[in-house]
mmCIF file of C-alpha atoms in Angstrom:
data_model
loop_
_atom_site.group_PDB
_atom_site.id
_atom_site.type_symbol
_atom_site.label_atom_id
_atom_site.label_comp_id
_atom_site.label_asym_id
_atom_site.label_seq_id
_atom_site.Cartn_x
_atom_site.Cartn_y
_atom_site.Cartn_z
ATOM 1 C CA MET A 559 -8.257 35.561 -13.196
ATOM 2 C CA PHE A 560 -6.525 35.630 -9.921
ATOM 3 C CA VAL A 561 -8.094 33.530 -8.264
ATOM 4 C CA LEU A 562 -6.499 30.899 -11.015
ATOM 5 C CA VAL A 563 -2.981 33.111 -10.538
ATOM 6 C CA ALA A 564 -3.685 30.937 -7.547
ATOM 7 C CA ALA A 565 -4.433 27.792 -8.001
ATOM 8 C CA LEU A 566 -1.831 28.122 -10.734
ATOM 9 C CA LEU A 567 1.146 29.427 -7.834
ATOM 10 C CA LEU A 568 -0.551 26.965 -5.463
ATOM 11 C CA LEU A 569 -0.813 23.657 -7.624
ATOM 12 C CA GLY A 570 2.970 24.589 -8.539
ATOM 13 C CA ILE A 571 4.232 25.299 -4.819
ATOM 14 C CA LEU A 572 2.471 21.430 -3.685
ATOM 15 C CA LEU A 573 3.472 19.566 -7.185
ATOM 16 C CA GLY A 574 7.467 21.446 -6.589
ATOM 17 C CA ALA A 575 6.683 20.337 -2.866
ATOM 18 C CA VAL A 576 6.402 16.606 -3.417
ATOM 19 C CA ALA A 577 9.376 16.564 -6.096
ATOM 20 C CA HIS A 578 11.185 16.160 -2.101
ATOM 21 C CA VAL A 579 10.166 13.469 -0.634
ATOM 22 C CA PRO A 580 9.846 10.358 -1.482
ATOM 23 C CA LEU A 581 7.681 8.413 -3.255
ATOM 24 C CA PRO A 582 6.128 6.062 -0.680
ATOM 25 C CA LEU A 583 5.154 9.646 0.902
ATOM 26 C CA SER A 584 3.537 11.463 -1.366
ATOM 27 C CA LEU A 585 1.792 7.873 -2.452
ATOM 28 C CA ALA A 586 0.397 7.219 1.008
ATOM 29 C CA ALA A 587 -0.778 10.900 1.979
ATOM 30 C CA ALA A 588 -2.400 11.095 -1.567
ATOM 31 C CA ALA A 589 -4.694 7.871 -0.640
ATOM 32 C CA VAL A 590 -4.870 10.349 2.322
ATOM 33 C CA ILE A 591 -6.111 13.459 0.054
ATOM 34 C CA GLY A 592 -8.795 10.398 -1.335
ATOM 35 C CA CYS A 593 -9.935 8.627 1.060
ATOM 36 C CA TRP A 594 -10.801 11.824 2.791
ATOM 37 C CA LEU A 595 -12.341 13.566 -0.318
ATOM 38 C CA LEU A 596 -14.276 10.029 -1.265
ATOM 39 C CA ILE A 597 -15.895 10.411 2.501
ATOM 40 C CA PHE A 598 -16.971 13.743 1.677
ATOM 41 C CA ALA A 599 -18.851 13.364 -1.499
ATOM 42 C CA VAL A 600 -20.431 10.028 0.575
ATOM 43 C CA ARG A 601 -21.325 12.063 3.408
ATOM 44 C CA GLU A 602 -22.768 15.005 0.615
ATOM 45 C CA ARG A 603 -24.557 12.597 -1.213
ATOM 46 C CA THR A 604 -26.151 11.245 1.501
ATOM 47 C CA SER A 605 -27.370 14.289 3.201
ATOM 48 C CA ARG A 606 -28.966 15.198 0.417
ATOM 49 C CA HIS A 607 -30.940 12.587 -0.290
ATOM 50 C CA LEU A 608 -32.849 13.721 3.381
ATOM 51 C CA ARG A 609 -33.133 16.707 2.828
#
């Protein structure tokens, strides 16, 4: 339960911060995070196949 409350609190803080940032900057940050997650997923998938 505590983890859920903490996650919702962090989500609220992040969404509040994004509301004050210009849209192009928000989209650029989202693209960087998305690419990072995609690279992480590919690396995890390839490392599991090598084991």
